[in-house]
Amino acid sequence: MNIREQLEAREQEYLSPLASLSRNSKGRKVKEEECDIRPCYQRDRDRILHSKSFRRLKHKTQVFLDPVGDHYRTRLTHTLEVSQNARTICKALMLNEDLVEAIALGHDLGHPPFGHAGERALNEINEEGFCHNEQSLRIVEVIENEGRGLNLTFEVRDGILNHKTAGRPSTLEGKIIRFSDKIAYIHHDIDDAIRAGVITQDMIPREIRSFLGEDSGTRLDSLMNSIITTSWERNDIAMDEAHLEAMMDLRKFMFEYVYTNPSAKKEESKVKNIIEGLYDYYLVRYHELPEDYIRRAEEGDGCERAVCDYIAGMTDQYAIKKFEEIYVPKSWRY
């Protein structure tokens, strides 16, 4: 029995009967030889962690565009916080940590530059529409690894696609991500908004603070404890009604005072111009795309899809740089 097989046997011994066991995975689209050391979900986690798309998350907007300061969240730090929240819940419920971590690390790979402002812009421009969860799946299936994809297991791909509120993950680990994502962004966005001076702690409604706690850490613990106690030995991941209502009220507060706040989002009006400018340019000059994008444009995906893929993969600064190269006159020197 090799190390992987020993680890799989150990999973069966100590994980909950409701957990997604590695040995019971529905497998990969392209069958491949198993690793002697790592179970399949751990292997998927490693593939995502070492991908180019994952590294680019460090230069993609979470909420505040191009913030001044080292401590504001990026799409990468958001992903890590989602992963940590999910692992805490998963460990307490004795579910599969490797699976939940793989889904967490891959769930936002498809986010375009400039956060949700970039997502809205691409959705308006592209005839097929654009959703970051679908793009995350497309990245791991089609785009990464020079167009070969990462060949992840069904359970990881399913969790990535269904991580939004409206999604229906097929595993409990996938359902954990749906809650962990929301919990993470609400709480770290509050922290960043306070740091930016957009809101103060006292502006959060008193009834929410009285119920969930006066600081982000306490509120985070309260919501995760609710998930763990409500989901214990149930074939579902849920939150009790009182905590769910409080969380949604907190989310509503954030939309009113932060996510749609003109002072916090004042630069977003420029995002659409950048995305549209890049899209229009490359649509008629797709031969200037990287080779694997050109190949996909010519072999079935079409130019619009290839251009959308290319722009969605850009970091904020790279998108600005390409826009300037294309549209901003360069100074003449001799």
CSV table of C-alpha atoms in Angstrom, one decimal:
chain,number,residue,atom,x,y,z
A,1,MET,CA,0.0,0.0,0.0
A,2,ASN,CA,1.6,3.3,-1.1
A,3,ILE,CA,1.3,6.6,0.8
A,4,ARG,CA,-1.7,7.9,-1.1
A,5,GLU,CA,-3.6,4.7,-0.4
A,6,GLN,CA,-2.8,4.9,3.3
A,7,LEU,CA,-4.1,8.5,3.4
A,8,GLU,CA,-7.3,7.5,1.6
A,9,ALA,CA,-7.8,4.7,4.1
A,10,ARG,CA,-7.2,7.2,7.0
A,11,GLU,CA,-9.8,9.5,5.5
A,12,GLN,CA,-12.4,6.7,5.6
A,13,GLU,CA,-11.5,6.0,9.3
A,14,TYR,CA,-11.7,9.5,10.7
A,15,LEU,CA,-13.9,11.7,8.4
A,16,SER,CA,-17.6,12.0,8.7
A,17,PRO,CA,-19.7,9.5,6.8
A,18,LEU,CA,-21.0,12.6,5.0
A,19,ALA,CA,-17.6,13.7,3.8
A,20,SER,CA,-16.4,13.4,0.1
A,21,LEU,CA,-13.8,10.7,0.3
A,22,SER,CA,-10.9,11.0,-2.2
A,23,ARG,CA,-11.2,7.4,-3.2
A,24,ASN,CA,-14.8,8.0,-4.2
A,25,SER,CA,-14.2,10.9,-6.5
A,26,LYS,CA,-16.0,10.8,-9.8
A,27,GLY,CA,-12.6,11.4,-11.4
A,28,ARG,CA,-11.2,13.6,-14.1
A,29,LYS,CA,-12.3,14.3,-17.6
A,30,VAL,CA,-9.1,12.8,-18.9
A,31,LYS,CA,-8.1,9.7,-17.0
A,32,GLU,CA,-4.5,9.8,-15.7
A,33,GLU,CA,-2.3,7.7,-13.4
A,34,GLU,CA,-2.8,8.3,-9.7
A,35,CYS,CA,0.0,9.9,-7.6
A,36,ASP,CA,1.7,7.6,-5.2
A,37,ILE,CA,1.7,10.2,-2.5
A,38,ARG,CA,-1.1,12.7,-2.8
A,39,PRO,CA,-4.9,11.9,-2.9
A,40,CYS,CA,-6.7,13.4,-5.8
A,41,TYR,CA,-8.1,16.6,-4.1
A,42,GLN,CA,-4.7,17.4,-2.6
A,43,ARG,CA,-3.3,17.1,-6.1
A,44,ASP,CA,-5.9,19.4,-7.5
A,45,ARG,CA,-5.1,22.0,-4.7
A,46,ASP,CA,-1.5,21.9,-5.7
A,47,ARG,CA,-2.3,22.4,-9.4
A,48,ILE,CA,-4.3,25.4,-8.7
A,49,LEU,CA,-1.8,26.9,-6.3
A,50,HIS,CA,1.0,26.6,-8.9
A,51,SER,CA,-1.1,28.0,-11.8
A,52,LYS,CA,-0.4,31.4,-13.4
A,53,SER,CA,-4.0,32.4,-12.9
A,54,PHE,CA,-3.7,32.0,-9.1
A,55,ARG,CA,-0.5,34.1,-9.0
A,56,ARG,CA,-2.2,36.9,-11.0
A,57,LEU,CA,-4.9,37.2,-8.2
A,58,LYS,CA,-2.4,39.2,-6.1
A,59,HIS,CA,-2.7,42.1,-8.6
A,60,LYS,CA,-6.5,42.0,-9.1
A,61,THR,CA,-9.0,44.3,-7.3
A,62,GLN,CA,-11.1,43.1,-4.5
A,63,VAL,CA,-13.2,46.2,-3.8
A,64,PHE,CA,-11.1,49.4,-3.9
A,65,LEU,CA,-9.4,50.1,-7.2
A,66,ASP,CA,-5.7,50.8,-7.0
A,67,PRO,CA,-5.8,51.6,-3.2
A,68,VAL,CA,-2.9,53.5,-1.6
A,69,GLY,CA,-1.6,51.3,1.2
A,70,ASP,CA,-0.2,47.8,1.7
A,71,HIS,CA,-3.0,46.4,3.9
A,72,TYR,CA,-6.0,46.5,1.5
A,73,ARG,CA,-7.3,43.2,0.3
A,74,THR,CA,-6.7,41.9,-3.2
A,75,ARG,CA,-8.4,39.0,-4.9
A,76,LEU,CA,-5.6,36.8,-3.7
A,77,THR,CA,-5.9,37.7,0.0
A,78,HIS,CA,-9.7,37.3,-0.3
A,79,THR,CA,-9.1,33.8,-1.7
A,80,LEU,CA,-6.8,32.9,1.2
A,81,GLU,CA,-9.3,34.2,3.7
A,82,VAL,CA,-12.1,32.2,2.1
A,83,SER,CA,-9.9,29.1,2.3
A,84,GLN,CA,-9.1,29.6,5.9
A,85,ASN,CA,-12.7,30.1,6.9
A,86,ALA,CA,-13.7,27.1,4.9
A,87,ARG,CA,-11.0,24.8,6.4
A,88,THR,CA,-12.1,25.8,9.9
A,89,ILE,CA,-15.7,24.9,9.3
A,90,CYS,CA,-14.7,21.8,7.4
A,91,LYS,CA,-12.3,20.5,10.1
A,92,ALA,CA,-15.0,21.0,12.8
A,93,LEU,CA,-17.5,19.0,10.7
A,94,MET,CA,-14.9,16.3,9.9
A,95,LEU,CA,-15.3,16.8,6.1
A,96,ASN,CA,-12.6,16.7,3.5
A,97,GLU,CA,-10.2,19.7,4.0
A,98,ASP,CA,-8.2,18.9,0.8
A,99,LEU,CA,-11.4,19.2,-1.3
A,100,VAL,CA,-12.7,22.4,0.4
A,101,GLU,CA,-9.3,24.1,0.1
A,102,ALA,CA,-9.0,23.2,-3.6
A,103,ILE,CA,-12.4,24.7,-4.3
A,104,ALA,CA,-11.6,27.8,-2.3
A,105,LEU,CA,-8.3,28.4,-4.0
A,106,GLY,CA,-9.9,28.1,-7.5
A,107,HIS,CA,-13.2,29.8,-6.9
A,108,ASP,CA,-12.2,33.3,-8.1
A,109,LEU,CA,-9.6,32.5,-10.8
A,110,GLY,CA,-12.0,33.8,-13.4
A,111,HIS,CA,-12.4,37.3,-11.9
A,112,PRO,CA,-11.3,39.9,-14.5
A,113,PRO,CA,-9.4,43.1,-13.7
A,114,PHE,CA,-11.1,45.8,-11.6
A,115,GLY,CA,-13.2,43.4,-9.6
A,116,HIS,CA,-17.0,43.4,-10.1
A,117,ALA,CA,-16.8,46.6,-12.1
A,118,GLY,CA,-14.7,44.7,-14.7
A,119,GLU,CA,-17.1,41.7,-14.6
A,120,ARG,CA,-20.1,44.0,-15.3
A,121,ALA,CA,-18.2,45.6,-18.2
A,122,LEU,CA,-17.3,42.3,-19.8
A,123,ASN,CA,-20.9,41.0,-19.3
A,124,GLU,CA,-22.3,44.0,-21.1
A,125,ILE,CA,-19.8,43.9,-24.0
A,126,ASN,CA,-19.6,40.2,-24.7
A,127,GLU,CA,-22.6,38.8,-26.6
A,128,GLU,CA,-22.4,35.5,-24.6
A,129,GLY,CA,-22.3,37.4,-21.3
A,130,PHE,CA,-19.7,37.0,-18.6
A,131,CYS,CA,-19.9,35.5,-15.1
A,132,HIS,CA,-16.7,35.0,-13.0
A,133,ASN,CA,-17.7,31.6,-11.7
A,134,GLU,CA,-18.2,30.3,-15.2
A,135,GLN,CA,-14.9,31.9,-16.2
A,136,SER,CA,-13.1,30.2,-13.2
A,137,LEU,CA,-14.3,26.9,-14.5
A,138,ARG,CA,-13.2,27.7,-18.0
A,139,ILE,CA,-9.7,28.6,-16.8
A,140,VAL,CA,-9.2,25.3,-15.1
A,141,GLU,CA,-10.7,23.3,-18.0
A,142,VAL,CA,-9.6,25.2,-21.1
A,143,ILE,CA,-7.2,28.1,-20.6
A,144,GLU,CA,-4.6,27.2,-18.0
A,145,ASN,CA,-1.5,25.2,-18.9
A,146,GLU,CA,-1.2,26.7,-22.4
A,147,GLY,CA,-4.7,25.6,-23.3
A,148,ARG,CA,-4.6,22.1,-21.9
A,149,GLY,CA,-6.3,23.0,-18.6
A,150,LEU,CA,-5.6,21.5,-15.2
A,151,ASN,CA,-7.7,18.3,-15.6
A,152,LEU,CA,-9.2,18.7,-12.1
A,153,THR,CA,-11.6,16.2,-10.5
A,154,PHE,CA,-15.4,16.6,-10.9
A,155,GLU,CA,-15.9,17.6,-7.3
A,156,VAL,CA,-13.5,20.5,-7.5
A,157,ARG,CA,-14.8,21.8,-10.8
A,158,ASP,CA,-18.4,21.5,-9.5
A,159,GLY,CA,-17.5,23.5,-6.4
A,160,ILE,CA,-15.8,26.2,-8.4
A,161,LEU,CA,-18.8,26.6,-10.8
A,162,ASN,CA,-21.4,26.6,-8.0
A,163,HIS,CA,-19.7,28.8,-5.4
A,164,LYS,CA,-22.2,31.7,-5.9
A,165,THR,CA,-25.3,32.0,-3.8
A,166,ALA,CA,-27.5,30.7,-6.5
A,167,GLY,CA,-25.3,27.7,-7.1
A,168,ARG,CA,-26.1,24.1,-6.1
A,169,PRO,CA,-22.9,22.3,-5.2
A,170,SER,CA,-23.0,18.5,-5.2
A,171,THR,CA,-20.8,18.1,-2.1
A,172,LEU,CA,-21.0,19.5,1.4
A,173,GLU,CA,-17.5,20.9,0.9
A,174,GLY,CA,-18.8,22.9,-2.0
A,175,LYS,CA,-21.6,24.2,0.1
A,176,ILE,CA,-19.2,25.4,2.7
A,177,ILE,CA,-17.5,27.6,0.1
A,178,ARG,CA,-20.7,29.3,-0.7
A,179,PHE,CA,-21.0,30.5,2.9
A,180,SER,CA,-17.2,31.1,3.4
A,181,ASP,CA,-17.0,33.3,0.4
A,182,LYS,CA,-19.8,35.6,1.6
A,183,ILE,CA,-18.6,35.7,5.2
A,184,ALA,CA,-15.0,36.5,4.1
A,185,TYR,CA,-15.9,39.4,1.7
A,186,ILE,CA,-18.4,41.0,4.0
A,187,HIS,CA,-16.0,41.1,6.9
A,188,HIS,CA,-12.8,42.0,5.1
A,189,ASP,CA,-14.6,44.6,3.1
A,190,ILE,CA,-15.8,46.3,6.3
A,191,ASP,CA,-12.2,46.3,7.5
A,192,ASP,CA,-11.0,47.9,4.3
A,193,ALA,CA,-13.8,50.4,4.2
A,194,ILE,CA,-13.1,51.5,7.7
A,195,ARG,CA,-9.4,51.8,6.8
A,196,ALA,CA,-10.3,54.0,3.8
A,197,GLY,CA,-12.5,56.2,5.9
A,198,VAL,CA,-15.6,55.3,3.9
A,199,ILE,CA,-17.5,54.1,7.0
A,200,THR,CA,-16.8,53.9,10.8
A,201,GLN,CA,-17.5,51.0,13.1
A,202,ASP,CA,-20.3,53.0,14.8
A,203,MET,CA,-22.2,53.2,11.5
A,204,ILE,CA,-22.8,49.5,11.5
A,205,PRO,CA,-26.4,49.1,12.9
A,206,ARG,CA,-26.5,48.7,16.6
A,207,GLU,CA,-28.7,45.6,16.4
A,208,ILE,CA,-26.2,43.8,14.2
A,209,ARG,CA,-23.3,44.7,16.5
A,210,SER,CA,-25.3,43.6,19.5
A,211,PHE,CA,-26.1,40.2,18.0
A,212,LEU,CA,-22.9,39.4,16.1
A,213,GLY,CA,-20.3,41.3,17.9
A,214,GLU,CA,-18.6,44.7,18.0
A,215,ASP,CA,-15.6,43.8,15.9
A,216,SER,CA,-14.9,41.8,12.7
A,217,GLY,CA,-13.2,38.9,14.5
A,218,THR,CA,-16.1,38.4,16.9
A,219,ARG,CA,-18.7,38.6,14.1
A,220,LEU,CA,-16.7,36.1,12.0
A,221,ASP,CA,-16.5,33.6,14.9
A,222,SER,CA,-20.2,34.0,15.5
A,223,LEU,CA,-21.2,33.2,11.9
A,224,MET,CA,-18.9,30.3,11.6
A,225,ASN,CA,-20.0,28.8,14.9
A,226,SER,CA,-23.6,29.1,13.7
A,227,ILE,CA,-22.7,27.1,10.5
A,228,ILE,CA,-20.9,24.4,12.5
A,229,THR,CA,-23.6,23.9,15.1
A,230,THR,CA,-26.5,24.1,12.6
A,231,SER,CA,-24.8,21.7,10.1
A,232,TRP,CA,-23.6,19.2,12.7
A,233,GLU,CA,-24.4,15.6,11.5
A,234,ARG,CA,-26.8,17.0,8.8
A,235,ASN,CA,-26.5,16.3,5.1
A,236,ASP,CA,-26.5,20.0,4.4
A,237,ILE,CA,-24.5,23.1,5.3
A,238,ALA,CA,-26.7,25.8,6.8
A,239,MET,CA,-26.9,28.7,9.2
A,240,ASP,CA,-29.6,29.3,11.8
A,241,GLU,CA,-32.3,31.8,10.8
A,242,ALA,CA,-31.2,34.5,13.2
A,243,HIS,CA,-27.5,34.5,12.1
A,244,LEU,CA,-28.5,34.3,8.5
A,245,GLU,CA,-30.7,37.3,8.8
A,246,ALA,CA,-28.0,39.2,10.6
A,247,MET,CA,-25.5,38.4,7.9
A,248,MET,CA,-27.8,39.5,5.1
A,249,ASP,CA,-28.6,42.7,7.0
A,250,LEU,CA,-24.8,43.3,7.2
A,251,ARG,CA,-24.4,42.6,3.5
A,252,LYS,CA,-27.3,45.1,2.8
A,253,PHE,CA,-25.5,47.7,4.9
A,254,MET,CA,-22.3,47.2,2.9
A,255,PHE,CA,-24.2,47.6,-0.4
A,256,GLU,CA,-25.7,50.8,0.8
A,257,TYR,CA,-22.6,52.4,2.3
A,258,VAL,CA,-19.7,50.8,0.5
A,259,TYR,CA,-20.4,48.8,-2.7
A,260,THR,CA,-22.5,51.6,-4.3
A,261,ASN,CA,-20.9,54.5,-2.4
A,262,PRO,CA,-19.7,57.2,-4.9
A,263,SER,CA,-16.6,58.1,-2.9
A,264,ALA,CA,-15.5,54.4,-2.7
A,265,LYS,CA,-16.3,53.6,-6.3
A,266,LYS,CA,-15.5,56.9,-8.0
A,267,GLU,CA,-12.9,55.4,-10.4
A,268,GLU,CA,-15.2,52.7,-11.7
A,269,SER,CA,-16.7,54.9,-14.4
A,270,LYS,CA,-13.3,54.7,-16.1
A,271,VAL,CA,-13.2,50.9,-15.9
A,272,LYS,CA,-15.8,50.4,-18.7
A,273,ASN,CA,-13.8,52.6,-21.0
A,274,ILE,CA,-10.6,50.6,-20.5
A,275,ILE,CA,-12.4,47.2,-20.9
A,276,GLU,CA,-14.3,48.4,-24.0
A,277,GLY,CA,-11.2,49.9,-25.5
A,278,LEU,CA,-9.2,46.7,-25.1
A,279,TYR,CA,-12.1,44.6,-26.4
A,280,ASP,CA,-12.7,46.6,-29.5
A,281,TYR,CA,-9.0,46.8,-30.3
A,282,TYR,CA,-8.3,43.0,-30.0
A,283,LEU,CA,-11.6,42.0,-31.7
A,284,VAL,CA,-10.3,43.3,-35.0
A,285,ARG,CA,-6.6,42.5,-34.3
A,286,TYR,CA,-6.9,39.1,-32.6
A,287,HIS,CA,-3.7,38.1,-34.3
A,288,GLU,CA,-1.9,40.2,-31.6
A,289,LEU,CA,-3.1,37.9,-28.9
A,290,PRO,CA,-0.8,35.3,-27.4
A,291,GLU,CA,-0.5,32.2,-29.6
A,292,ASP,CA,-2.8,29.9,-27.5
A,293,TYR,CA,-5.6,32.5,-27.7
A,294,ILE,CA,-5.2,32.9,-31.4
A,295,ARG,CA,-5.4,29.1,-31.8
A,296,ARG,CA,-8.6,28.9,-29.8
A,297,ALA,CA,-10.1,31.8,-31.8
A,298,GLU,CA,-9.4,30.0,-35.0
A,299,GLU,CA,-10.2,26.5,-34.0
A,300,GLY,CA,-13.8,26.9,-32.7
A,301,ASP,CA,-14.1,29.3,-29.7
A,302,GLY,CA,-14.2,32.4,-32.0
A,303,CYS,CA,-12.6,35.8,-31.7
A,304,GLU,CA,-15.0,37.2,-29.1
A,305,ARG,CA,-14.5,34.4,-26.7
A,306,ALA,CA,-10.7,34.5,-27.1
A,307,VAL,CA,-10.6,38.2,-26.6
A,308,CYS,CA,-12.8,38.0,-23.5
A,309,ASP,CA,-10.6,35.2,-22.1
A,310,TYR,CA,-7.5,37.3,-22.7
A,311,ILE,CA,-8.9,40.5,-21.0
A,312,ALA,CA,-10.4,38.5,-18.1
A,313,GLY,CA,-7.0,37.1,-17.4
A,314,MET,CA,-5.3,40.5,-17.1
A,315,THR,CA,-4.3,42.1,-13.8
A,316,ASP,CA,-5.5,45.7,-13.1
A,317,GLN,CA,-2.1,47.2,-13.9
A,318,TYR,CA,-1.6,45.1,-17.0
A,319,ALA,CA,-4.9,46.2,-18.4
A,320,ILE,CA,-4.1,49.8,-17.8
A,321,LYS,CA,-0.6,49.3,-19.4
A,322,LYS,CA,-2.1,47.7,-22.5
A,323,PHE,CA,-4.7,50.4,-22.8
A,324,GLU,CA,-2.0,53.1,-22.6
A,325,GLU,CA,0.1,51.3,-25.2
A,326,ILE,CA,-2.8,51.2,-27.6
A,327,TYR,CA,-4.5,54.6,-27.0
A,328,VAL,CA,-2.2,57.0,-25.3
A,329,PRO,CA,0.3,58.8,-27.5
A,330,LYS,CA,4.0,58.3,-26.6
A,331,SER,CA,6.3,61.3,-26.1
A,332,TRP,CA,8.7,61.7,-29.1
A,333,ARG,CA,12.4,61.9,-28.3
A,334,TYR,CA,15.6,62.2,-30.4
